[in-house]
XYZ file of C-alpha atoms in Angstrom:
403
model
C 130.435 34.415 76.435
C 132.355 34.774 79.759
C 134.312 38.128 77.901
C 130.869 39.229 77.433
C 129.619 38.672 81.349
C 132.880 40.280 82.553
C 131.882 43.291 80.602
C 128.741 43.465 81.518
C 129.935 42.801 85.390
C 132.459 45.556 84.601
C 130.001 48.494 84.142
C 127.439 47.496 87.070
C 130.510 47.558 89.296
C 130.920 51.086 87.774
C 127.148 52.188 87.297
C 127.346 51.389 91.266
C 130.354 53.813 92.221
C 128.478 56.572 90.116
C 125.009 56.013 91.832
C 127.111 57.026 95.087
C 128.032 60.445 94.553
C 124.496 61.665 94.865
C 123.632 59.655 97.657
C 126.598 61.379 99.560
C 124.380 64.692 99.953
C 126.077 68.559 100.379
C 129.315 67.613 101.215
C 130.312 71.132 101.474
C 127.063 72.415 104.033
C 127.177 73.496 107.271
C 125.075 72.420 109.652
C 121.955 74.272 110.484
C 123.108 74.368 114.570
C 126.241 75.851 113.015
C 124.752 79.058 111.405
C 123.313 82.606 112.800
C 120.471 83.196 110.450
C 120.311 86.475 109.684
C 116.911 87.651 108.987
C 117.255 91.776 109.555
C 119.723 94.280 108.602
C 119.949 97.896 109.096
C 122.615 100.900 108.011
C 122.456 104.183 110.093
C 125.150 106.648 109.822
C 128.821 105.586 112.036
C 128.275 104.790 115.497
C 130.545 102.603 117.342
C 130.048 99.604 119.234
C 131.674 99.593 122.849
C 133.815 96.779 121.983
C 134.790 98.508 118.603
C 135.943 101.424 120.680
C 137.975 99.335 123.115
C 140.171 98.070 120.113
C 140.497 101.303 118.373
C 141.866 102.411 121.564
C 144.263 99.329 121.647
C 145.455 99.889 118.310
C 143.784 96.317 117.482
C 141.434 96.971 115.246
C 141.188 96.349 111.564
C 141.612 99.873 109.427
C 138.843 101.244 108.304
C 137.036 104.243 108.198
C 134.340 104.761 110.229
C 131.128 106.077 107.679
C 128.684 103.099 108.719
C 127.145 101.014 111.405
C 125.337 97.692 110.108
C 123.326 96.121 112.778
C 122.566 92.448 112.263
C 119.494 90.880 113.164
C 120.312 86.823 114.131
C 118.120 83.741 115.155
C 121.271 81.862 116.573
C 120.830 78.499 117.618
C 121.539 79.033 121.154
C 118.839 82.155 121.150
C 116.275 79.167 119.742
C 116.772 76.616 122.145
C 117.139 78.724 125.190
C 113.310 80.625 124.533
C 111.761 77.221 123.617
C 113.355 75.632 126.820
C 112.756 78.146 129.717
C 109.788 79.713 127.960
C 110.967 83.022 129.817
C 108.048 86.148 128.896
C 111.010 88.494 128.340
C 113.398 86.015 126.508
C 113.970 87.476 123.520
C 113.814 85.576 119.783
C 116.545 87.037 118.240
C 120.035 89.132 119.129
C 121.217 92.484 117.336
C 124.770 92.732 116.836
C 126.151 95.960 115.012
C 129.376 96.739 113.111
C 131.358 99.754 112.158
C 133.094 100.244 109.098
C 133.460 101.416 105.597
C 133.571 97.890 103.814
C 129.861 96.172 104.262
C 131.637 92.624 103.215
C 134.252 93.107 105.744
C 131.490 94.142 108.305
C 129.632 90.927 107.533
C 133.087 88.985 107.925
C 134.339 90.637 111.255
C 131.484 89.102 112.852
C 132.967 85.494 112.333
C 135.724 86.962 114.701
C 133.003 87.685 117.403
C 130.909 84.139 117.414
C 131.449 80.937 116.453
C 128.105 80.800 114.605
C 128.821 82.567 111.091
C 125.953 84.723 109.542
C 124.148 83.338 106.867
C 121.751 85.933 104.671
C 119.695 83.130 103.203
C 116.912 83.947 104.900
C 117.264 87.768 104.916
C 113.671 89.684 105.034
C 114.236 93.192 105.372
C 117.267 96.133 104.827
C 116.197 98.961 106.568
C 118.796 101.972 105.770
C 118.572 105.492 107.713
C 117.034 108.804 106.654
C 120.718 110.247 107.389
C 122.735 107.971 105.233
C 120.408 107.932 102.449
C 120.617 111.712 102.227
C 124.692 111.593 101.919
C 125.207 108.303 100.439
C 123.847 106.521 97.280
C 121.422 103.330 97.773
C 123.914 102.367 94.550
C 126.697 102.571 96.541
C 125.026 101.487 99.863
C 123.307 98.036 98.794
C 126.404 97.281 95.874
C 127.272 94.458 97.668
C 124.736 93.566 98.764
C 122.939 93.454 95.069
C 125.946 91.400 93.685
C 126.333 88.742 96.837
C 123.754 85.565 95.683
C 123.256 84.494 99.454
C 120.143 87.735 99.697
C 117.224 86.733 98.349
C 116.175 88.938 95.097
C 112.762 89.244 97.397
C 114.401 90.913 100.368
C 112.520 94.093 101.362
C 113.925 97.793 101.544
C 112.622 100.360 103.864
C 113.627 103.461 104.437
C 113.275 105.072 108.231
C 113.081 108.577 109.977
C 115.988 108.208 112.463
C 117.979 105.085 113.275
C 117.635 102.463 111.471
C 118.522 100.013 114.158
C 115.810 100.905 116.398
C 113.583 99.476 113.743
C 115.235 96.128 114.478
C 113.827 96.559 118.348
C 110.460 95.557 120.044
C 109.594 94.719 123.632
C 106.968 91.794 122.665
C 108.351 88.772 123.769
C 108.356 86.311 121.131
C 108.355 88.733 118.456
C 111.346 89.033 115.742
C 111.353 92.576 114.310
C 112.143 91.657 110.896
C 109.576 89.016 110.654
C 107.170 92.267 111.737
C 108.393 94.794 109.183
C 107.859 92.248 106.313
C 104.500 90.680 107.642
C 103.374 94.658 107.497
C 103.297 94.913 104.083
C 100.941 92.553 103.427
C 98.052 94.998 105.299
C 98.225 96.746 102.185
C 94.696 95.506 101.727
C 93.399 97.859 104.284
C 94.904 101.012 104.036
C 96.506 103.239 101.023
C 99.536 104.218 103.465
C 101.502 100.927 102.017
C 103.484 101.105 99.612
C 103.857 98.111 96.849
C 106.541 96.542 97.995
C 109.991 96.934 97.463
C 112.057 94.382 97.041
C 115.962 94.259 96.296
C 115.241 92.523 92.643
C 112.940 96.162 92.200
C 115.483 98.501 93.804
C 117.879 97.345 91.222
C 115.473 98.219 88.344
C 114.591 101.351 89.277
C 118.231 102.102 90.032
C 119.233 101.201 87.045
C 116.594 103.039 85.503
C 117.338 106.481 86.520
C 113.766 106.903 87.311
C 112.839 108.904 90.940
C 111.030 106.623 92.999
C 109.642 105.834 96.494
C 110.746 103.886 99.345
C 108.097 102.949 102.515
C 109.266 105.146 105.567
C 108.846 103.534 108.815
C 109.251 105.260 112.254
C 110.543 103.626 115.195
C 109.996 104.751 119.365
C 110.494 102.585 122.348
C 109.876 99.321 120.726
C 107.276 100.353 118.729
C 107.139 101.232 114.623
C 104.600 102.704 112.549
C 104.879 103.105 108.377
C 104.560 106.553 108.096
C 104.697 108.170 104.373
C 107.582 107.586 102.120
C 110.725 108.714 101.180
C 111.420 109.831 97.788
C 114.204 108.893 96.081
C 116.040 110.956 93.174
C 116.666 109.109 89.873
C 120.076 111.066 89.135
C 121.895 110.949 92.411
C 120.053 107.610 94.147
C 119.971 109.661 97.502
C 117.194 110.144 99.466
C 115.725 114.290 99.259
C 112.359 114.523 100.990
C 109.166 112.878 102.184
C 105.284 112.379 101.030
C 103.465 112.196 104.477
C 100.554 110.312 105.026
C 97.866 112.240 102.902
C 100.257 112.858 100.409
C 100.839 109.290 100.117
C 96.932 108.791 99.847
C 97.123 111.036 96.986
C 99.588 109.407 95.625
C 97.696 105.663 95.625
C 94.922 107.479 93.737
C 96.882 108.850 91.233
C 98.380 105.314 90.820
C 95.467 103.556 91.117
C 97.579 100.484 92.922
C 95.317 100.742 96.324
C 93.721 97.373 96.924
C 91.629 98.898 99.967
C 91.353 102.032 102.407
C 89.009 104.672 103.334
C 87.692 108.785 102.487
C 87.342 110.841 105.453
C 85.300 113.630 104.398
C 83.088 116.322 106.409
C 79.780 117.391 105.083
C 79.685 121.233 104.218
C 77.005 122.028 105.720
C 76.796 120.272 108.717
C 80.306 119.541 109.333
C 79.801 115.921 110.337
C 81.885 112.851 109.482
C 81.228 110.819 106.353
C 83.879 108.230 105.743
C 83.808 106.089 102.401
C 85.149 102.615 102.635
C 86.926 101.507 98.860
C 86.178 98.325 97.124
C 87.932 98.867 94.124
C 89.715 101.476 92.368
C 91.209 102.729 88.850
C 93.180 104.924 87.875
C 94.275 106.069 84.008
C 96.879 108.403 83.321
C 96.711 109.685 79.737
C 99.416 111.816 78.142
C 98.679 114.233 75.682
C 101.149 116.025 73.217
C 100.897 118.882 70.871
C 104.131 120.228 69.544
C 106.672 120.677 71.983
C 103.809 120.530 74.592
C 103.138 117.966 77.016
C 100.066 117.624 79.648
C 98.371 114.434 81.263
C 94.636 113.778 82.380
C 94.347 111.572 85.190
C 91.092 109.082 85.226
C 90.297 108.211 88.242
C 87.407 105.394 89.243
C 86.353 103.663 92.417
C 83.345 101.675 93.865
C 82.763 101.376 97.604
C 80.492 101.494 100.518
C 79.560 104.082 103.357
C 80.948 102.867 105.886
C 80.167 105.544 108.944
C 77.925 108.152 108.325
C 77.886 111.094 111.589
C 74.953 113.081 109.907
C 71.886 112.467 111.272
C 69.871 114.803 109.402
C 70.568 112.824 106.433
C 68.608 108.714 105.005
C 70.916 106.911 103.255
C 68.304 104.615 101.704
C 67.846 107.724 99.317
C 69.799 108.469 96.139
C 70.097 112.426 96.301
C 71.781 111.707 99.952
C 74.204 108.807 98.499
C 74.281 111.538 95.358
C 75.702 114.155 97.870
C 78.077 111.761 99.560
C 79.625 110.664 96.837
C 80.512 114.605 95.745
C 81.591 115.057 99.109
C 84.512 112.271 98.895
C 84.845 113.057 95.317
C 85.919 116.474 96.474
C 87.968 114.986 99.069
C 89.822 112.590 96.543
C 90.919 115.686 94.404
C 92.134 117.560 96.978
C 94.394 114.805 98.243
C 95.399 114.661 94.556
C 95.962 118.204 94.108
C 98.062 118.443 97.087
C 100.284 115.191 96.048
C 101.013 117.012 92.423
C 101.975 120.127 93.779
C 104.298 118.890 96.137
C 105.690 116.294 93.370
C 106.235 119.187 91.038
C 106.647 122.383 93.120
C 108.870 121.415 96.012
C 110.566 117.983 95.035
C 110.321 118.297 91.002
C 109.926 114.796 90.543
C 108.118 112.068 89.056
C 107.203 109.691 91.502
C 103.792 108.431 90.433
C 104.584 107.051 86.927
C 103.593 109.854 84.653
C 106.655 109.485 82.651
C 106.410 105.494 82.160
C 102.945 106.365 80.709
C 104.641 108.186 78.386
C 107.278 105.936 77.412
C 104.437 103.686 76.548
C 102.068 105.787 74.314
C 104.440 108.139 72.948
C 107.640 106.552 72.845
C 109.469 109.065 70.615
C 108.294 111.753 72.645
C 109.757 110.331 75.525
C 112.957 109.252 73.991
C 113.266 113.216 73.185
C 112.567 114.282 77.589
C 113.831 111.225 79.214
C 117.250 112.746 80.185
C 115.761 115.475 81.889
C 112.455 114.136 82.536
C 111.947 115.145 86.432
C 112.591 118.683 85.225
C 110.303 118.507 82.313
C 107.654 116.888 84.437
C 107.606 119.730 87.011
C 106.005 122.217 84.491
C 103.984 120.143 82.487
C 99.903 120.600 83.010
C 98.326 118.288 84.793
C 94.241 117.672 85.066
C 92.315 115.048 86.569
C 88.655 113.738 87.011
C 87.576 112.078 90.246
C 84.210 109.712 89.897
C 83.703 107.351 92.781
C 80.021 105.262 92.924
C 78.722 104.690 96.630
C 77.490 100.654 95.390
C 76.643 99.584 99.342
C 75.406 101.569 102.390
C 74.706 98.892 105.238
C 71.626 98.201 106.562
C 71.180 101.318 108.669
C 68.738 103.856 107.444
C 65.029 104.543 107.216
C 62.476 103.914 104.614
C 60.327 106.888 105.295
């Protein structure tokens, strides 16, 4: 009886010592007053820091070559507690700190030899690279270690801007953090067909690996102040960067896709040459491939419901149908144009597929595509494509006449 109590005393003693090691926490964290969180990074083509320079001159630097700058966005703790303390207007929330190299983990590192606050990406939002670099280098090669390292979140968001990419890291709002700005952005999507899905890092890496041509949101940065502003396309052979849509092209572009959750039609009546502007509810779109022989073409579907919104014509009651009836043609006219345009330039001055026609493919005729998909851009650039535009006027305010 007392062999059996010593036992049992024996593994509750035991049982105890166990129950501690989880009770002791992340033994191996940091503290958070310890870290610089990063939250913002940009690449622009090499351009030295002044400190940078002063070493190279010394012969104290680390070797390298210089091909590019990373600037890194950080919330440090000291930048935290000195804007909540003195509550200064032109305090700002965050501090920039750039490095130049040809090694983006040894960038990252070298800044533990310039604070005493390591950078942590846990809590990265955006990667904004440069129209330059993107032209001469690879997103492959440019985000490789970035892709592999676990500490970026597979959400992080990829933009691509006209000029450097750094400024995009800027603003003069006190208060504001840039990065936090670029990713809230996206989420306007909702009210204009100028925003692109996003992009996140987990995406990037599908599409990269893919082969497929595909888009990136462009932003464009001046004294503080951005704008998204079209897109750059992206070639599915080389990864680099070869042109723009603009604006109207990337309207186009959200019909063709059918992806727009909300935006508007500017159109001008023929006749009068006043404004009409048609505000979307919803839209569809259906891209249908059709092959005979050797032959491939595509009819694009397209379907929306919405409301006018602003209406310049006076000579014109929108309580009656044949007026709606003559709207409606009006945007529906606008709508293929923008459509028209975004084909040609897809197919006549980029040749590539940047609006899904060959995933449609892949889908209904996967033979077909198995037979094209090596050279698919190419293919794609000659193939016919036609398109129907239908869009239903469902709400017109409460302006208007009954007479």
């Amino acid at each position: 009886m007392r062999q059996t109590s010593n036992h049992v005393q024996f593994l509750s003693v035991l049982l105890s010592v166990f129950l501690l090691f989880p009770l002791a926490g992340c033994w191996s964290s940091h503290e958070i007053e310890e870290q610089s969180l990063g939250v913002g990074m940009a690449f622009d083509k090499a351009k030295e820091s002044m400190i940078e320079k002063e070493l190279d001159a010394q012969g104290e630097g680390y070797t390298k070559k210089n091909l590019i700058t990373s600037t890194y966005q950080l919330i440090t703790p000291q930048v935290a507690s000195s804007t909540t303390k003195q509550g200064d207007p032109q305090q700002k929330s965050y501090v920039n700190i750039s490095e130049t190299g040809d090694s983006n983990l040894q960038m990252v590192r070298e800044l533990s030899v310039r604070s005493d606050t390591p950078l942590t990406a846990h809590h990265m939002k955006v990667i904004v690279i440069s129209e330059a670099l993107a032209r001469s280098h690879s997103l492959e090669q440019l985000l490789d270690q970035t892709l592999r390292d676990n500490d970026y979140r597979p959400s992080c968001l990829v933009l691509i801007s006209k000029g450097r990419a750094s400024n995009t890291l800027e603003s003069k709002t006190a208060g504001e953090i840039p990065a936090f700005r670029l990713s809230g952005m996206v989420d306007n999507s909702y009210r204009t067909m100028r925003i692109l899905p996003p992009m996140s890092l987990i995406k990037l890496e599908s599409k990269i690996q893919s082969g497929s041509s595909f888009l990136l949101q462009n932003v464009l940065s001046a004294n503080g102040e951005i704008k998204f502003a079209g897109a750059a396309i992206i070639k599915g052979k080389t990864q680099k960067m070869i042109g723009f849509l603009n604006e109207e092209d990337l309207d186009g572009l959200t019909w063709i896709t059918g992806k727009g959750k909300g935006g508007l039609v500017k159109s001008f009546d023929e006749k009068t040459g006043q404004l009409i502007v048609y505000e979307i509810e919803s839209m569809k779109s259906h891209i249908e491939p059709h092959v005979k022989g050797n032959s491939i073409s595509f009819n694009v579907h397209i379907e929306s419901e919405g409301r006018l919104s602003e209406n310049w014509m006076v000579s014109g009651n929108p309580l009656k149908n044949q007026f709606l009836q003559k709207v409606q043609k009006n945007s529906e006219k606008k709508v293929k144009h923008l459509v028209r345009n975004t084909v040609e330039k897809m197919q006549k001055e980029y040749k590539v597929d940047v609006a899904g026609f060959g995933n449609q493919l892949r889908i209904k005729r996967p033979r077909v595509w198995m037979r094209v998909k090596a050279n698919w851009d190419q293919t794609f650039s000659e193939v016919p494509i036609n398109y129907d535009v239908k869009l239903m006027i469902k709400d017109y305010g409460a302006s208007g006449s009954t007479k």
